GROMACS .gro file of C-alpha atoms in nm:
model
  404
    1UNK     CA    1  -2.801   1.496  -2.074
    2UNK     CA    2  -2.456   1.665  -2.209
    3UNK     CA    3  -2.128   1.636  -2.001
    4UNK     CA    4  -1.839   1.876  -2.076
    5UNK     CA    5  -1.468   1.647  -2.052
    6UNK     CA    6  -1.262   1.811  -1.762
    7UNK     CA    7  -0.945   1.595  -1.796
    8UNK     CA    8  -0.795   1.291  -1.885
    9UNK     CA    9  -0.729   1.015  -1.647
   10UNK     CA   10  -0.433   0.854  -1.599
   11UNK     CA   11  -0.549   0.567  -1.856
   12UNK     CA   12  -0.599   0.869  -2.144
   13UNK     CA   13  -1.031   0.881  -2.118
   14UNK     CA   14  -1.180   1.172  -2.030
   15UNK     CA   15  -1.322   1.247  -1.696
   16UNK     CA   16  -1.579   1.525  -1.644
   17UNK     CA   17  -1.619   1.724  -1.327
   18UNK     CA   18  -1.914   1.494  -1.194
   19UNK     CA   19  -1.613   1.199  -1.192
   20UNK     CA   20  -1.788   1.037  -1.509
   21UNK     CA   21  -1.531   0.809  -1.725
   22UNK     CA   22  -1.630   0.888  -2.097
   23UNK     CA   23  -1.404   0.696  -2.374
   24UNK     CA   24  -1.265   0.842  -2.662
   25UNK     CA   25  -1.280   1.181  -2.541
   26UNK     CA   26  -1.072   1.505  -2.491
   27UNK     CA   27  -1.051   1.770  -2.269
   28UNK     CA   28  -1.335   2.047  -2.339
   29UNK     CA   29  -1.573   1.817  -2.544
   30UNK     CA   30  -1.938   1.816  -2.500
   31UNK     CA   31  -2.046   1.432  -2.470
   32UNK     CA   32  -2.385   1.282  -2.434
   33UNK     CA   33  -2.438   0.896  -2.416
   34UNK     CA   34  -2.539   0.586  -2.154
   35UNK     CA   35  -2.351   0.583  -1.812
   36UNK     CA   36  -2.290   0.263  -1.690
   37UNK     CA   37  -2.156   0.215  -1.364
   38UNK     CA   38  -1.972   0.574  -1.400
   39UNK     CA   39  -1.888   0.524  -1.734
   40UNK     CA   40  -1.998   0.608  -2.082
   41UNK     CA   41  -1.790   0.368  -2.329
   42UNK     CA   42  -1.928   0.484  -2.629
   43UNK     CA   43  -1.985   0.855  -2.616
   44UNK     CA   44  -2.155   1.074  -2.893
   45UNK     CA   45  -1.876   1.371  -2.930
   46UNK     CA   46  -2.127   1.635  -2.978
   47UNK     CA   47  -1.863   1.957  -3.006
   48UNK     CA   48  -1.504   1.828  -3.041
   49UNK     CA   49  -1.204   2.042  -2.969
   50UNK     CA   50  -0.996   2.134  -3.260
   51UNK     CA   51  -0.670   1.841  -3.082
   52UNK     CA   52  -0.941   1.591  -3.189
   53UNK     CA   53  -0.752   1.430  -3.486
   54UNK     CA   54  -0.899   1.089  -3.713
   55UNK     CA   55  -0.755   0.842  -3.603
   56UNK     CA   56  -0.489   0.678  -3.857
   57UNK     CA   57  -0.553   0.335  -3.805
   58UNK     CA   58  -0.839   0.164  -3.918
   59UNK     CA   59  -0.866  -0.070  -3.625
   60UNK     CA   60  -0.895   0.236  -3.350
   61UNK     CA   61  -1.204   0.233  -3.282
   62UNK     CA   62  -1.266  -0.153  -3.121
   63UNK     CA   63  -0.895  -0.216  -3.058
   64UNK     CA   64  -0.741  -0.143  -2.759
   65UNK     CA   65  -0.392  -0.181  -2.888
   66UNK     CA   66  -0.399   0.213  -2.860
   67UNK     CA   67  -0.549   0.457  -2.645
   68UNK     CA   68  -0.505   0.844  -2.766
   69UNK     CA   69  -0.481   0.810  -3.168
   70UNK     CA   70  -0.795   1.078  -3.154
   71UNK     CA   71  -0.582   1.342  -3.019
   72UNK     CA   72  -0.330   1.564  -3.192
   73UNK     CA   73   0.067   1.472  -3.174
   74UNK     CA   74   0.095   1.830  -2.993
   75UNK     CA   75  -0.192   1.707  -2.775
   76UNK     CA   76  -0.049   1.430  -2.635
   77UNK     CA   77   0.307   1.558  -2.580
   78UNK     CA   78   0.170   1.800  -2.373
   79UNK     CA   79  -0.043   1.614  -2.167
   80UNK     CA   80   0.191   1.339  -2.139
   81UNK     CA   81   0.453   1.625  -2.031
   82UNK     CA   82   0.174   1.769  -1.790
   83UNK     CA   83   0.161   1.431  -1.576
   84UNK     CA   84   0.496   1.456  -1.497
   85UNK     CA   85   0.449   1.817  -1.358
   86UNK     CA   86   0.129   1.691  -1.191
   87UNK     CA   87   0.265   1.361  -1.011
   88UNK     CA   88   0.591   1.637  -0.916
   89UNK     CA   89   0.378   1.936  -0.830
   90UNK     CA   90   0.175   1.687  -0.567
   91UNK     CA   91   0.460   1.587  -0.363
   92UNK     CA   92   0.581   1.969  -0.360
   93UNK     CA   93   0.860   1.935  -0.627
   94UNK     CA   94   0.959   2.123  -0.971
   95UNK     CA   95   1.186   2.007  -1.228
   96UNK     CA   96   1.363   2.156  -1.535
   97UNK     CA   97   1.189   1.935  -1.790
   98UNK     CA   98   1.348   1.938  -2.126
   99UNK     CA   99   1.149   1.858  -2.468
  100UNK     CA  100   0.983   1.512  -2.478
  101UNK     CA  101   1.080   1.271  -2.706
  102UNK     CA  102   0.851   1.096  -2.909
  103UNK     CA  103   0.908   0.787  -3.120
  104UNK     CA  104   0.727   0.741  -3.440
  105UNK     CA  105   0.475   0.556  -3.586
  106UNK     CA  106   0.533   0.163  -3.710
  107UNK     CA  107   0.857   0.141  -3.428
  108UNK     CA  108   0.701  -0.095  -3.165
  109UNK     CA  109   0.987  -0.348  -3.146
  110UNK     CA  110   0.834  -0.563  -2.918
  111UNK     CA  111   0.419  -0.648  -2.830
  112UNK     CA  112   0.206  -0.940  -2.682
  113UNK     CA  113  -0.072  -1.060  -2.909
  114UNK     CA  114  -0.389  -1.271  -2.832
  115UNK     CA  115  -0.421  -1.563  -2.995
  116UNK     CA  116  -0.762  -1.792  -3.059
  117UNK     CA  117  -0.905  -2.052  -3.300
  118UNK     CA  118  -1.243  -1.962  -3.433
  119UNK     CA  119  -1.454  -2.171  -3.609
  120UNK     CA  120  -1.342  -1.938  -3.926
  121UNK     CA  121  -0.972  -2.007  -3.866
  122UNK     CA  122  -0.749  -1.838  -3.651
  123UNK     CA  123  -0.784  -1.447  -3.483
  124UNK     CA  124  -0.490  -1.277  -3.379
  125UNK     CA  125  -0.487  -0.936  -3.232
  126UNK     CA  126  -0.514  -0.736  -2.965
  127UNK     CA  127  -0.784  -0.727  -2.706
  128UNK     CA  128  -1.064  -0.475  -2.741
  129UNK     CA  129  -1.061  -0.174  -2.551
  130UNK     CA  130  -1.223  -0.278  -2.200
  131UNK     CA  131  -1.291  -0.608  -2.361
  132UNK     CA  132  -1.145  -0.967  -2.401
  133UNK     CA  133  -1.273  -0.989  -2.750
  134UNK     CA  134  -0.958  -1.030  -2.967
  135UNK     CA  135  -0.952  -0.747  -3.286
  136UNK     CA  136  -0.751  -0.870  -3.597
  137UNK     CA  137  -0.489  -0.568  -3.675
  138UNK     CA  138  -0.426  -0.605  -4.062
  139UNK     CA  139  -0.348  -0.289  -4.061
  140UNK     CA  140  -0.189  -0.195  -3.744
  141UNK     CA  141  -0.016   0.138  -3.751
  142UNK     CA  142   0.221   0.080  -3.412
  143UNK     CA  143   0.403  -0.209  -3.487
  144UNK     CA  144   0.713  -0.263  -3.658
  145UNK     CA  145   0.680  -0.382  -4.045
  146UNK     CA  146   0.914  -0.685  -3.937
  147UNK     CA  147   0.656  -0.798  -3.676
  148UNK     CA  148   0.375  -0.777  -3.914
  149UNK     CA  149   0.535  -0.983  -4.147
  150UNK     CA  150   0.518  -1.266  -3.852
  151UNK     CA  151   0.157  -1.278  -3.827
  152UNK     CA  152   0.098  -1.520  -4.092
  153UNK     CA  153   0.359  -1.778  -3.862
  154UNK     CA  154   0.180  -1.654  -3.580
  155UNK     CA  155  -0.150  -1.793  -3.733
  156UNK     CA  156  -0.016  -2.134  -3.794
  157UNK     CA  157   0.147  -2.141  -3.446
  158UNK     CA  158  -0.223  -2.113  -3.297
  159UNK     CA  159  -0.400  -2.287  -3.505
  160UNK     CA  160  -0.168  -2.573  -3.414
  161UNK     CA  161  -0.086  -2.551  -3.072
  162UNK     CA  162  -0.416  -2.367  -2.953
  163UNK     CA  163  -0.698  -2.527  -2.775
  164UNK     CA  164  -1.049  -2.470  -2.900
  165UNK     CA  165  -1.186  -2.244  -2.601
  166UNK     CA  166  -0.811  -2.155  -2.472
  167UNK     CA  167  -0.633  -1.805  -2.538
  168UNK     CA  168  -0.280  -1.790  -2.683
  169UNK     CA  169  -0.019  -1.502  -2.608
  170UNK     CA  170   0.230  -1.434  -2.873
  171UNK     CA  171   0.522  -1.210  -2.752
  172UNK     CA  172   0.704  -1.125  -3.092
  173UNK     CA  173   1.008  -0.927  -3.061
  174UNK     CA  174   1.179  -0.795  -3.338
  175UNK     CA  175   1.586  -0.846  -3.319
  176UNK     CA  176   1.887  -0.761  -3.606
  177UNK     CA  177   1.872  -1.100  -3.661
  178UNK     CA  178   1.453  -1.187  -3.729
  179UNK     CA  179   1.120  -1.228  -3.518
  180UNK     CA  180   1.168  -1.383  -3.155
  181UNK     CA  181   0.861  -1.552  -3.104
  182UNK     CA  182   0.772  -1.676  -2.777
  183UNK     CA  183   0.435  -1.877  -2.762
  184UNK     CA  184   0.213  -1.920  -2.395
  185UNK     CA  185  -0.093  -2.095  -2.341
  186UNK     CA  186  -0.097  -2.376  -2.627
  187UNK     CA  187  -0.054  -2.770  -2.586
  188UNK     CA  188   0.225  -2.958  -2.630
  189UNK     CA  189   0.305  -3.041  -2.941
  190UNK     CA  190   0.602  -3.224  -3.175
  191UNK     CA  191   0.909  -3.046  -3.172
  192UNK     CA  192   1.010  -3.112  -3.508
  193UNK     CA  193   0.688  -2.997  -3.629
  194UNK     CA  194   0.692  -2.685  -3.481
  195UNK     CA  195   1.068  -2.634  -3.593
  196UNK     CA  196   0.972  -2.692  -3.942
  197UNK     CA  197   0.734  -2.390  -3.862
  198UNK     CA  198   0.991  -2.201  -3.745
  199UNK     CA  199   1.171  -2.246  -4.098
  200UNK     CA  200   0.902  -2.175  -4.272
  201UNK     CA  201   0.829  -1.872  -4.143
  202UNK     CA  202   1.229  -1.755  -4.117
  203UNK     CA  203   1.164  -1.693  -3.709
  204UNK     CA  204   1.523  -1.624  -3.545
  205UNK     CA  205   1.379  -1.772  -3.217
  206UNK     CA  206   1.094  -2.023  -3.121
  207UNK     CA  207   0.961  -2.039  -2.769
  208UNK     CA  208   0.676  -2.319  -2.668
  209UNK     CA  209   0.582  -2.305  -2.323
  210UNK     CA  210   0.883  -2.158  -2.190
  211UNK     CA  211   1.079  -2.431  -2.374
  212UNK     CA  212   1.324  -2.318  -2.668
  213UNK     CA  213   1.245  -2.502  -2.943
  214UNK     CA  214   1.462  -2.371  -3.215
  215UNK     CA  215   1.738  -2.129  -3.235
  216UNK     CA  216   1.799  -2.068  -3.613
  217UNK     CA  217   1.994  -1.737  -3.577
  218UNK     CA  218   2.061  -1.568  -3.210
  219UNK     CA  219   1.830  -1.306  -3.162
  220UNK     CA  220   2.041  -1.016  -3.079
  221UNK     CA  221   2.010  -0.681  -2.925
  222UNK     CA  222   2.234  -0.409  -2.946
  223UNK     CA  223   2.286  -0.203  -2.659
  224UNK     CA  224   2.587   0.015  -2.739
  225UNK     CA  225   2.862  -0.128  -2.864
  226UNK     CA  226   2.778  -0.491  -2.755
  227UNK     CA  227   2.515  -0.732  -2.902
  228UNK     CA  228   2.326  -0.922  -2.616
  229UNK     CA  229   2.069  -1.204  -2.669
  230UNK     CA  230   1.801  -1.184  -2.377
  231UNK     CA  231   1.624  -1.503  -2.277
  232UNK     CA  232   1.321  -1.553  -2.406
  233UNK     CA  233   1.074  -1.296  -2.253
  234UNK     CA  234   1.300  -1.062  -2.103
  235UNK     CA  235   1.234  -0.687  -2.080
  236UNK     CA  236   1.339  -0.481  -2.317
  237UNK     CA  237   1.224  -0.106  -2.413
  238UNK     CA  238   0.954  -0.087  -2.663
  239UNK     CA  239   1.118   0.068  -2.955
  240UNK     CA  240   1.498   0.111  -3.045
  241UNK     CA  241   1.411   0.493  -3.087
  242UNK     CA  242   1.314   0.559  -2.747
  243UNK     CA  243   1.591   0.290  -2.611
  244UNK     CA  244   1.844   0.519  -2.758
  245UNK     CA  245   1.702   0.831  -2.618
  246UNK     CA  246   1.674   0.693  -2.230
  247UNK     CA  247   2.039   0.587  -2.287
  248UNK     CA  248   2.100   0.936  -2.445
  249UNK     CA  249   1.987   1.090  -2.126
  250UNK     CA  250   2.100   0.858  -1.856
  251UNK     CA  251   2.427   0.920  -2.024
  252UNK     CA  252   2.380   1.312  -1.965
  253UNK     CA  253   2.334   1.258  -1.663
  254UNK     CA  254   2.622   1.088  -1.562
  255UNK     CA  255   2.867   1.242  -1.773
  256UNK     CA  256   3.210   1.217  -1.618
  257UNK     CA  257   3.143   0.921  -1.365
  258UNK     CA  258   3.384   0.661  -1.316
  259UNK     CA  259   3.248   0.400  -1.108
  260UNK     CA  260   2.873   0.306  -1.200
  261UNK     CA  261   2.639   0.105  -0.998
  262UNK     CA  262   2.373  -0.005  -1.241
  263UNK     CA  263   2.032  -0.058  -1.029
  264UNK     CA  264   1.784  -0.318  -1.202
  265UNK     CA  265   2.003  -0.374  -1.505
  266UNK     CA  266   1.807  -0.610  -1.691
  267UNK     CA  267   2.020  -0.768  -2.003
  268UNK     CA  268   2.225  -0.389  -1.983
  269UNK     CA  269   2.011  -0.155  -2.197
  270UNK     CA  270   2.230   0.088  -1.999
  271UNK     CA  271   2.514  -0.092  -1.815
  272UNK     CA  272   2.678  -0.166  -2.126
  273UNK     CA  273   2.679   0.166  -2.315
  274UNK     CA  274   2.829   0.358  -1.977
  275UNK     CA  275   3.044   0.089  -1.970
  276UNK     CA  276   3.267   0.274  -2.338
  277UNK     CA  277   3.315   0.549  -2.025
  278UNK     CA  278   3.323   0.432  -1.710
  279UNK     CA  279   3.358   0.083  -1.486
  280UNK     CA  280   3.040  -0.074  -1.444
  281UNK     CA  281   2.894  -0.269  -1.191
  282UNK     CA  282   2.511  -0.434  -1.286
  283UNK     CA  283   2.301  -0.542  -0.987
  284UNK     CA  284   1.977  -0.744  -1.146
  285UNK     CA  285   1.740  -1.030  -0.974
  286UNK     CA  286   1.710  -1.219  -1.283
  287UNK     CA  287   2.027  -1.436  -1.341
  288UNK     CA  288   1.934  -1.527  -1.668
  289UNK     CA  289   1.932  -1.133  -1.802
  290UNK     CA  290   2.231  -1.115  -1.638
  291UNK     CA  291   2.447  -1.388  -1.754
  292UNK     CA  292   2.277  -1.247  -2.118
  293UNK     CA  293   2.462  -0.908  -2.022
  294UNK     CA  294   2.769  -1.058  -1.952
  295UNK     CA  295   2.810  -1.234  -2.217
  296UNK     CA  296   2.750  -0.939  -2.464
  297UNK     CA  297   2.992  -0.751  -2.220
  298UNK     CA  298   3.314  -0.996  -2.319
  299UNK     CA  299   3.168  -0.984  -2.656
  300UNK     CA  300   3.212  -0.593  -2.673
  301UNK     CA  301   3.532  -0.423  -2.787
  302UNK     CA  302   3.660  -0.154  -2.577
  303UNK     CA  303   3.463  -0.154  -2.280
  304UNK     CA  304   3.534  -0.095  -1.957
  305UNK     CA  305   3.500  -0.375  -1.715
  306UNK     CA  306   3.123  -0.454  -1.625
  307UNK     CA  307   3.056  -0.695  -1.301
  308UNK     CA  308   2.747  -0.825  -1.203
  309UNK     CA  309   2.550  -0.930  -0.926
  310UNK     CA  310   2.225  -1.134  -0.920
  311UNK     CA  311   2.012  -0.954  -0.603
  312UNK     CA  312   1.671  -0.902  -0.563
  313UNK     CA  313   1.656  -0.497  -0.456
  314UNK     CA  314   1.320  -0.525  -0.330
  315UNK     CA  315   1.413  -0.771  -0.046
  316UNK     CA  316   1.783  -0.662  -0.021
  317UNK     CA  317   1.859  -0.340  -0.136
  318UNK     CA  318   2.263  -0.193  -0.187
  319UNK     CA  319   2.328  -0.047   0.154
  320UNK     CA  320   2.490   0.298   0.206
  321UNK     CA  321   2.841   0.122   0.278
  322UNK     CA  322   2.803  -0.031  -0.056
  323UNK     CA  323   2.690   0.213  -0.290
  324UNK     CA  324   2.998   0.443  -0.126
  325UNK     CA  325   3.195   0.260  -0.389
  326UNK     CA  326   3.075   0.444  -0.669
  327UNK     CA  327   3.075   0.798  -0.777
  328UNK     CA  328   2.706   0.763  -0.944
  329UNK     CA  329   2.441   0.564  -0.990
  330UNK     CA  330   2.121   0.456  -1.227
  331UNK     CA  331   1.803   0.314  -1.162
  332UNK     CA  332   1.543   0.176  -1.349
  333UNK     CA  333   1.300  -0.023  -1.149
  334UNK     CA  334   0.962  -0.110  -1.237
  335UNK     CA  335   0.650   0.046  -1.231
  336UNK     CA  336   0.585  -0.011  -0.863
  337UNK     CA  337   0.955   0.222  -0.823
  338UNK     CA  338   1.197   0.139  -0.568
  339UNK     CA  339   1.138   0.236  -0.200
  340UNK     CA  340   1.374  -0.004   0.009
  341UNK     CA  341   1.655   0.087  -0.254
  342UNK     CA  342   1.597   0.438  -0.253
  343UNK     CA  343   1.575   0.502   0.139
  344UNK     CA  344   1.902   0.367   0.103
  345UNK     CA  345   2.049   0.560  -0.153
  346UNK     CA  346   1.905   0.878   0.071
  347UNK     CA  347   2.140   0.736   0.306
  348UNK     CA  348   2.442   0.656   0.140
  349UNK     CA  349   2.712   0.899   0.040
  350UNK     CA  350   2.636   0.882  -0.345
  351UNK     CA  351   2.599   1.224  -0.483
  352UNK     CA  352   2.487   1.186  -0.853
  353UNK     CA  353   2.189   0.973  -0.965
  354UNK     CA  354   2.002   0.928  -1.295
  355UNK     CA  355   1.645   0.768  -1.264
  356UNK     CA  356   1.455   0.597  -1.495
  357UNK     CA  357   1.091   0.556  -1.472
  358UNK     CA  358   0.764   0.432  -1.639
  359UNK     CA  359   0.567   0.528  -1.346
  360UNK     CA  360   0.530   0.922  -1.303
  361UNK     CA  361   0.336   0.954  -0.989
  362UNK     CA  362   0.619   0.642  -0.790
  363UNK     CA  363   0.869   0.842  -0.896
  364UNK     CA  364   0.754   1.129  -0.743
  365UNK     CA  365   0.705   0.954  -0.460
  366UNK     CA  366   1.067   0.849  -0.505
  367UNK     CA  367   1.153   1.213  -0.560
  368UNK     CA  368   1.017   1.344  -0.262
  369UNK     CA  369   1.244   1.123  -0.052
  370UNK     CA  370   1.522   1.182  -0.255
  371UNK     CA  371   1.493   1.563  -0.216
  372UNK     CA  372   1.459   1.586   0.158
  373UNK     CA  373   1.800   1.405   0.201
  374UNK     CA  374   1.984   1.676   0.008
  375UNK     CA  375   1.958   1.537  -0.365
  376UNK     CA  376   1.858   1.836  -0.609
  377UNK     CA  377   1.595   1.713  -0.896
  378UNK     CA  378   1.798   1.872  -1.211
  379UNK     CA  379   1.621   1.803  -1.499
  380UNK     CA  380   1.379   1.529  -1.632
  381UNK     CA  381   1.367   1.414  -1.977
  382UNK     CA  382   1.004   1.273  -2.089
  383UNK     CA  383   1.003   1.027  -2.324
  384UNK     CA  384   0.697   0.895  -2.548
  385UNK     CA  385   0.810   0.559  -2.701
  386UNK     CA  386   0.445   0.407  -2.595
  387UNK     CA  387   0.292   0.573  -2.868
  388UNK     CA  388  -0.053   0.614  -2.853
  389UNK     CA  389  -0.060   0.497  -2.528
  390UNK     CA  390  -0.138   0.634  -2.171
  391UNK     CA  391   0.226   0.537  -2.040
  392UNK     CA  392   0.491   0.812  -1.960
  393UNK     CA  393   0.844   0.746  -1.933
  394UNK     CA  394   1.126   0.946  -1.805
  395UNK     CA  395   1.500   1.000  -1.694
  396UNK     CA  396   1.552   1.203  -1.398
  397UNK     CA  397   1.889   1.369  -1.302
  398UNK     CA  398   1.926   1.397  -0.906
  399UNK     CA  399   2.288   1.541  -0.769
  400UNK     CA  400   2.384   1.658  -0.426
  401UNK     CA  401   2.713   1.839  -0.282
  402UNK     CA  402   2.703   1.736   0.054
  403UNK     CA  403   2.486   1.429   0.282
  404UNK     CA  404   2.202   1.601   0.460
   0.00000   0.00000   0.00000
């Protein structure tokens, strides 16, 4: 039996009008294959559409390090441009929404591997799509050269530290100053050992456990004019590329502002470049990211001043009275958005707000509310620095004239 592809899902795999999942397949395709509990995982594409591309990387077709490498650049821009206008278009709202921005091939800055030991050595990888098998990436065509050139300390990292049935994550993050390598899931081992590892493999940062084990050059960041080192872990956006094109936008957004609030600031990705304009003030729940963004701030020449406060925004949002200090405001929460905090910025005085968001269809929600107390949804700026992927970024610019 032959199923024509309807749509994509929200995880980039076709859906066909019946609500069958098919894998690896585009809009307007003609599939046949075994359905298995609503889903066919290995279709046969028996009339592709012309956005059906090969796939560049070798590894595309077991690993699930990517999700839409079958599909034409043009393809994917638009679709990913088309879930925005969806996830608006469903809570009533329309939005200016200039070009997406894509960021290009080999630019992943930061990714968490699997690591195991086999009886053939060591695999490192990512998981297989829908699977917990690990595929080796040799060839992988998202990340950065810099963290490919890790894997080989990687591999003696788990094959030391790794148990023989256990699975080790590898969180490799590439800095100005090496690989920042932070290592979960393996046994304790001898510090010095796994220094000497560190050496030999020219890491800037070791992390076993959670414990540092060697710092042999600061891993720095730069966010605007200052360099900040995160803690080990700590969010940062996926590629420098797309970084600099959220900060390009917030910025747009908030042109002219004098008094920022900074909403889930993380180590300052965007406190500290509005800080060359305007004062700053960075509200975070993690006090670690924030004493990293502090220090960078001192570090910094030129900038305005930059406070902070460690707050959890979830439990104990900035109320109205609060937020009336400031002439503008961005947010960037996670992918769950940021209800509490938003209900009271719907209440609060503030008339300018730029919102960033990896979550199309909570912002949205967030949107909605927004709207009906008076904010106007200006523009939105889409940005693709998950290559490949299903995700969808974007900065939002929300301004009002008066408190409804």
């Amino acid at each position: 039996m032959s199923l024509v592809i309807d749509r994509l899902s929200l995880r980039g795999e076709g859906v066909t009008a019946e609500g069958v999942t098919v894998a690896l397949a585009l809009p307007g395709e003609v599939v046949e294959g075994e359905i298995a509990e609503g889903r066919i995982a290995r279709p046969r594409i028996l009339t592709p559409v012309a956005d059906r591309v090969r796939p560049p990387c070798p590894h595309f077709a077991n690993c699930g390090g990517c999700a839409l490498q079958h599909a034409s650049d043009d393809f994917v821009a638009c679709w990913k441009t088309d879930v925005v206008e969806t996830a608006l278009g469903g809570q009533g709202l329309k939005a200016v929404l200039d070009p997406i921005h894509s960021s290009p091939p080999a630019s992943r800055r930061r990714a968490t591997l699997a690591g195991r030991r086999t009886k053939k050595g060591v695999l490192i990888g990512f998981h297989g799509r829908a699977s917990d098998q690990i595929v080796a990436i040799p060839d992988c065509r998202l990340l950065h050269p810099d963290l490919m050139a890790a894997l080989p300390g990687c591999e003696a990292l788990v094959a030391l530290g790794a148990s023989r049935s256990g699975e080790v994550a590898l969180t490799l993050t590439r800095s100005e100053d090496g690989v920042d390598l932070a290592v979960a899931g393996v046994k304790q081992a001898a510090a010095a050992g796994l220094a000497a590892l560190a050496e030999r493999h020219d890491l800037a940062r070791l992390t076993w456990n959670g414990e540092v084990i060697a710092t042999r050059r600061p891993p720095r960041q730069r966010l605007g004019r200052a360099h900040v080192v995160p803690p080990p872990g700590a969010f940062l956006q996926a590629t420098e590329d797309g970084q600099a094109a959220l900060t390009d936008a917030v910025r747009r957004a908030l042109d002219g502002a004098q008094r920022v609030a900074d909403l889930f600031a993380g180590c300052g990705t965007f406190a500290l470049p509005l800080a060359e304009a305007a004062e700053v003030h960075a509200v975070e729940g993690d006090g670690a990211m924030l004493a990293a963004l502090d220090r960078g701030w001192r570090g910094a020449p030129g900038l305005k001043r930059v406070t902070h406060e460690a707050r959890d925004l979830f439990r104990r949002p900035l109320r109205p009275d609060e937020l009336a200090r400031f002439d503008a405001a961005v947010i960037d929460p996670p992918r769950a958005g940021a209800e509490a905090q938003v209900d009271q910025i719907a209440a609060s005085p503030l008339a300018r707000l730029a919102y960033v968001s990896c979550n199309p269809v909570t912002f949205a929600r967030d949107a909605k509310r927004l709207c009906s107390a008076g904010f106007r949804l200006e523009r939105v700026q889409v940005v693709d620095q998950f290559r490949w992927s299903a995700h969808v970024e974007l900065v939002a610019t929300f301004t009002r004239s008066h408190i409804a």
